[in-house]
Tab-separated table of C-alpha atoms in Angstrom:
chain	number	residue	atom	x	y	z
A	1	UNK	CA	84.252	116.054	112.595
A	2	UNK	CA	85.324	114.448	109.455
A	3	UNK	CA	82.224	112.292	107.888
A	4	UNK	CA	83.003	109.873	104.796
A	5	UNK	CA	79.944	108.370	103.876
A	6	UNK	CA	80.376	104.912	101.515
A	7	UNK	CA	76.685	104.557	99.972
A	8	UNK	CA	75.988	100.327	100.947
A	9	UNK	CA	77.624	98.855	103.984
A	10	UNK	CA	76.486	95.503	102.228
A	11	UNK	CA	76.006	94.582	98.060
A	12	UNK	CA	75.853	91.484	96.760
A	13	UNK	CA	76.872	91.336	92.677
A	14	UNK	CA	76.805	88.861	89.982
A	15	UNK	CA	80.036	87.943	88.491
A	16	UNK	CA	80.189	90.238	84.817
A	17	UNK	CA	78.406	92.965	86.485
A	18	UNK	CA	79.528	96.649	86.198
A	19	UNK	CA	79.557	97.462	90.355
A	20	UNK	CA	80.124	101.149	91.222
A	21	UNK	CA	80.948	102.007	94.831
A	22	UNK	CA	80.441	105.305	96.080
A	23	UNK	CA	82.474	108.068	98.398
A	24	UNK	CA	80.825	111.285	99.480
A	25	UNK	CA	83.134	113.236	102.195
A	26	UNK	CA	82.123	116.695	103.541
A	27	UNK	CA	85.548	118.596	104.125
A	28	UNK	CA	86.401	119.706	101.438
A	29	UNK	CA	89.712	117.411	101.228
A	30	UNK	CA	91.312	117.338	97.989
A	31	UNK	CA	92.907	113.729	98.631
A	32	UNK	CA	90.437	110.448	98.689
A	33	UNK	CA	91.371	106.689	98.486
A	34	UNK	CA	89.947	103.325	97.508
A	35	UNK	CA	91.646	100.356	99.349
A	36	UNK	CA	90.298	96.835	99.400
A	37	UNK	CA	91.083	95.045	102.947
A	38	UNK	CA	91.254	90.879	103.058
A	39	UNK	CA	92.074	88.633	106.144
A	40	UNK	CA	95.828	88.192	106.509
A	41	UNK	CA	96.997	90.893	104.042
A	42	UNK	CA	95.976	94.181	105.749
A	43	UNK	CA	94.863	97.326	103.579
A	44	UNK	CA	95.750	97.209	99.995
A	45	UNK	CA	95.199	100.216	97.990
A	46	UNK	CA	93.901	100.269	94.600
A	47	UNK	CA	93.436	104.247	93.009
A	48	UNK	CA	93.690	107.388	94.937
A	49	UNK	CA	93.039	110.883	93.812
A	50	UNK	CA	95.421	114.717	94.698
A	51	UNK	CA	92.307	116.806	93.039
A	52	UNK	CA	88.947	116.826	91.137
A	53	UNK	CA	90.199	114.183	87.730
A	54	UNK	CA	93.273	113.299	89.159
A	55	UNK	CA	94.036	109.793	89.777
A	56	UNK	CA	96.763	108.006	90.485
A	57	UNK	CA	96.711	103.923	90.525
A	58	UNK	CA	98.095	101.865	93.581
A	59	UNK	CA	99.007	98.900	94.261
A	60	UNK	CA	96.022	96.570	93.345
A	61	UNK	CA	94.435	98.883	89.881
A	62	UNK	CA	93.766	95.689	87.683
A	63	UNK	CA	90.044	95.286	87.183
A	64	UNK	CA	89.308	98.520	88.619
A	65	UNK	CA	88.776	101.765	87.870
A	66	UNK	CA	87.846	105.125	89.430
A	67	UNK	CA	86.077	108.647	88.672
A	68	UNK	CA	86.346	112.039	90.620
A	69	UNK	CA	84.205	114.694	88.734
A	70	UNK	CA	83.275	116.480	92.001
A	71	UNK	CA	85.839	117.524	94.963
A	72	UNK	CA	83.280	115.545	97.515
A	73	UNK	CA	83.004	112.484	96.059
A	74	UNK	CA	85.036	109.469	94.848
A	75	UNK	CA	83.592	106.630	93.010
A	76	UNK	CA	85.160	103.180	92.339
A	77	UNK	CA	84.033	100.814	89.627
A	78	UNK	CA	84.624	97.125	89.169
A	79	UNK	CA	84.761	97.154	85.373
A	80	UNK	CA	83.431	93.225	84.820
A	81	UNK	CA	82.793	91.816	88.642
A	82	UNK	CA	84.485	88.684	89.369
A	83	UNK	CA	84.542	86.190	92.450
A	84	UNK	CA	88.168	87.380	93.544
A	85	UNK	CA	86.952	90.839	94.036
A	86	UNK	CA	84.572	89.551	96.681
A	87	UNK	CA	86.000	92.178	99.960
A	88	UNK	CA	85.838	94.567	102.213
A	89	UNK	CA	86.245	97.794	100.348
A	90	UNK	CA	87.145	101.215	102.599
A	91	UNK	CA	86.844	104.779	101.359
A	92	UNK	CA	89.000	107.257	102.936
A	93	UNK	CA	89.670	111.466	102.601
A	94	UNK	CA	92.860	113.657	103.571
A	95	UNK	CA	93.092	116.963	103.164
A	96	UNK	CA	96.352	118.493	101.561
A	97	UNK	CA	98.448	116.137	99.434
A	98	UNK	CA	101.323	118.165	100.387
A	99	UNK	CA	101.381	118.244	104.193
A	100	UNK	CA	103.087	115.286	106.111
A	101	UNK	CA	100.521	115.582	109.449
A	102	UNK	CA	97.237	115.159	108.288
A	103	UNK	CA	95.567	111.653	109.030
A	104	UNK	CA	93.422	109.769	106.981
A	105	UNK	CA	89.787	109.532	107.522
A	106	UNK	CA	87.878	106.269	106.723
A	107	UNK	CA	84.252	105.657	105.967
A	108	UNK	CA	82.648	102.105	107.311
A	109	UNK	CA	83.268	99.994	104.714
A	110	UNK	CA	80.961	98.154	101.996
A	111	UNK	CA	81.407	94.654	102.083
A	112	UNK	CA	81.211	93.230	98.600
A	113	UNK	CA	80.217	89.513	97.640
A	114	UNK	CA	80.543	89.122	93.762
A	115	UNK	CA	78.232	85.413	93.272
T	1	UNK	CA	110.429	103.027	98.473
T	2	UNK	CA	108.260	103.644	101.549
T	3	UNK	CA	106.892	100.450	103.557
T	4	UNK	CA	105.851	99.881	107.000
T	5	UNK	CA	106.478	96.088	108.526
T	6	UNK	CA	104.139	95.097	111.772
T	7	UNK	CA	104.709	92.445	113.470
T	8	UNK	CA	102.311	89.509	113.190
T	9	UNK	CA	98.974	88.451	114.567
T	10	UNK	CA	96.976	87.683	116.282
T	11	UNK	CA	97.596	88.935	119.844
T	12	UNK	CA	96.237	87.280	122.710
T	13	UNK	CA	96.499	89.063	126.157
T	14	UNK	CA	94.975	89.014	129.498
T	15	UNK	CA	92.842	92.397	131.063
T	16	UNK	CA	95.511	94.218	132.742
T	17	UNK	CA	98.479	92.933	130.540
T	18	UNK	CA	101.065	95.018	128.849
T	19	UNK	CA	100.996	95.557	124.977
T	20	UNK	CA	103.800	96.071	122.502
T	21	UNK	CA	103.076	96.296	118.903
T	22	UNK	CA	106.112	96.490	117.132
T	23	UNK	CA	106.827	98.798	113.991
T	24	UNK	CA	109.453	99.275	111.845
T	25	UNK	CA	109.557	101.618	108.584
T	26	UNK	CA	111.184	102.338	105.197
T	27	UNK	CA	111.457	106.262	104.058
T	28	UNK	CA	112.948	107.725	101.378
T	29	UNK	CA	112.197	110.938	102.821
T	30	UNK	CA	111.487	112.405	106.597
T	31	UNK	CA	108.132	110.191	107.633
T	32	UNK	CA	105.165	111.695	109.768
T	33	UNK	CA	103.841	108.372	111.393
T	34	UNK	CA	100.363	107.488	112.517
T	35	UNK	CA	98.967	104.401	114.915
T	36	UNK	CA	95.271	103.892	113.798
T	37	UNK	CA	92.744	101.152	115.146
T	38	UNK	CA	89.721	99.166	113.159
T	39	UNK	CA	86.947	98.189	115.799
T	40	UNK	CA	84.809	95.067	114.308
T	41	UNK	CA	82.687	95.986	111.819
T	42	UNK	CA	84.263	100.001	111.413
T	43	UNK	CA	86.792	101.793	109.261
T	44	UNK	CA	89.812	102.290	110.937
T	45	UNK	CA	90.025	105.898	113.095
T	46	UNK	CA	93.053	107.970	114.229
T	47	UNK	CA	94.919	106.751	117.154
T	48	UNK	CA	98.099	108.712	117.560
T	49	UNK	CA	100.407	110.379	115.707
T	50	UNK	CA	103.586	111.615	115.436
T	51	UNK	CA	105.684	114.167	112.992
T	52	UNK	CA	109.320	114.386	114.128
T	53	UNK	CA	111.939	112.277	115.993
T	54	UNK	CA	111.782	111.831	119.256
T	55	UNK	CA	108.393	112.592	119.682
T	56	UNK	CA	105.694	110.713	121.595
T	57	UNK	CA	102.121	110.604	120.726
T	58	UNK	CA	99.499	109.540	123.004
T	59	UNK	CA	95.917	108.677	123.269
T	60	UNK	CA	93.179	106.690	125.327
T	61	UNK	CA	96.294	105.277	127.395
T	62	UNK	CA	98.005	103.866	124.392
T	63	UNK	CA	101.659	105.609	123.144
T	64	UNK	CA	104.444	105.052	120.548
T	65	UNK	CA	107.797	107.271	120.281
T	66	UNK	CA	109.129	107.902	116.835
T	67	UNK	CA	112.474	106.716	116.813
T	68	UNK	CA	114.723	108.021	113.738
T	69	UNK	CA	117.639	105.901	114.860
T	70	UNK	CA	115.859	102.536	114.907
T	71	UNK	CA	113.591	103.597	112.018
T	72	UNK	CA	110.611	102.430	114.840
T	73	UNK	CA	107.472	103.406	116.033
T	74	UNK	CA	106.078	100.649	117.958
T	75	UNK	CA	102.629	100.829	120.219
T	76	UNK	CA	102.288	100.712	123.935
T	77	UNK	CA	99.702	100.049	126.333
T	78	UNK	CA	100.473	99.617	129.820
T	79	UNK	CA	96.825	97.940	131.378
T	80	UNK	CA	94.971	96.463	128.230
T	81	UNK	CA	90.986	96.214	128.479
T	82	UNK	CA	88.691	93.903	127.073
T	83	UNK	CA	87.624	97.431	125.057
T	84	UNK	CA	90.886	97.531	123.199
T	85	UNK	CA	90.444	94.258	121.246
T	86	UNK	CA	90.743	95.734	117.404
T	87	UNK	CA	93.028	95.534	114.679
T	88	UNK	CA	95.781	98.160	114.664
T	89	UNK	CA	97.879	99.373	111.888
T	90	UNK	CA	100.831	101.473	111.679
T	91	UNK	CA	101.288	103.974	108.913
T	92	UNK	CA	103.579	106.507	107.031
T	93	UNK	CA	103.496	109.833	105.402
T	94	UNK	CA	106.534	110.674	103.327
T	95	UNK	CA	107.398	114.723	104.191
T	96	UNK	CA	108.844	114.313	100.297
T	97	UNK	CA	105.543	113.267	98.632
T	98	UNK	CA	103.023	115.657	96.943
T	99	UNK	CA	100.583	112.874	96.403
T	100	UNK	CA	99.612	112.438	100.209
T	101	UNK	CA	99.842	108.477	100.104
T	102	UNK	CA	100.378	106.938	103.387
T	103	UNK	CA	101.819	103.823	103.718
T	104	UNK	CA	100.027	100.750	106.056
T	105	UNK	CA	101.326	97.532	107.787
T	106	UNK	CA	99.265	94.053	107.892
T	107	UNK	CA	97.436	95.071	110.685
T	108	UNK	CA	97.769	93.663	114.120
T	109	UNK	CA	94.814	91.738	115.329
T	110	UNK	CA	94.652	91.658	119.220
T	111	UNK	CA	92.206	89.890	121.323
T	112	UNK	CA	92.053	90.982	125.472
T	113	UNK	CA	90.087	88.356	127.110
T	114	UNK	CA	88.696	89.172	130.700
């Protein structure tokens, strides 16, 4: 099975902070997510990634940003926290870019409270 | 571009009641679509898929039938337990990307009380 492991299921920030959240998967799948989840507007996705130092922004980039030095792992930063990026934040892997079948796989969540 | 409309929450049923989620989709290309489901406090896991028209996908008693014609893929469930209370969301793959981005509705929370 698929495991994507996000490092806190909880952090609590202050507002200015630099916040890093972390992604670790273990397949080996060259495309991983970052999408931010909020009551009453669903999954919205922020930066994704095709390959190692590839990114591509989403829907949602401002105030973010990402890094993916390593195949396995997938970080996303909040550049200067603020009290509107207080969410649930969800990791998720796929494995070929280029294929139309393969699922997504999600990690747990961390949910973020910027104070 | 590619988007994937659900229809609104919540969802209140009855155990034993019959579910319909409704989904509709956008493609610029030839879609694979996907059903996945968020228990409280999870990430959201693989429900059912679905890669061509006219095929059905199918799992723990829930189906949806990808339907070209009405550009649809909407969610079954026949007997609904107080197990299946989650949020669902409906997704799309575009055959014509080389990104792999998929594509999510709202969500769909439903509630089955017993």
């Amino acid at each position: 099975d698929v495991k994507v492991t996000q490092s806190s299921r909880y952090l609590v920030k202050r507002t200015g902070e630099k916040v890093f959240l972390e992604c670790v998967q273990d397949m080996d799948h060259e495309n991983m997510f970052w999408y931010r989840q909020d009551p009453g507007l669903g999954l919205r996705l922020i930066y994704f990634s095709y390959d190692v130092k590839m990114k591509e922004k989403g829907d949602i980039p401002e105030g973010y940003s990402v890094s993916r030095e390593k195949k396995e792992r997938f970080s996303l930063i909040l550049e200067s926290a603020s009290t509107n990026q207080t969410s649930m934040y969800l990791c998720a892997s796929r494995d070929n870019p280029r294929t139309a079948n393969q699922p997504q796989h999600f990690g747990d969540g961390t949910r973020l409270s910027i104070l | 571009g590619d988007s994937v409309t659900q229809m609104e929450g919540p969802v209140t049923l009855s155990e034993e009641a019959f579910l319909t989620i409704n989904c509709t989709y956008t493609a610029t290309g030839y879609p694979s679509l996907f059903w996945y489901v968020q228990y409280p406090g999870e990430g959201l896991q693989l429900l059912l898929k679905a890669t061509k028209a006219d095929d059905k996908g199918s799992n723990k008693g829930f189906e949806a039938t990808y339907r070209k014609e009405t550009t649809s893929f909407h969610l079954e469930k026949g007997s609904v337990q107080v197990s299946d209370s989650a949020v669902y969301f409906c997704g799309l793959h575009d055959r014509g990307s080389t990104l792999g981005r998929l594509y999510f509705g709202r969500g769909t929370q439903l509630t089955v009380w017993p």
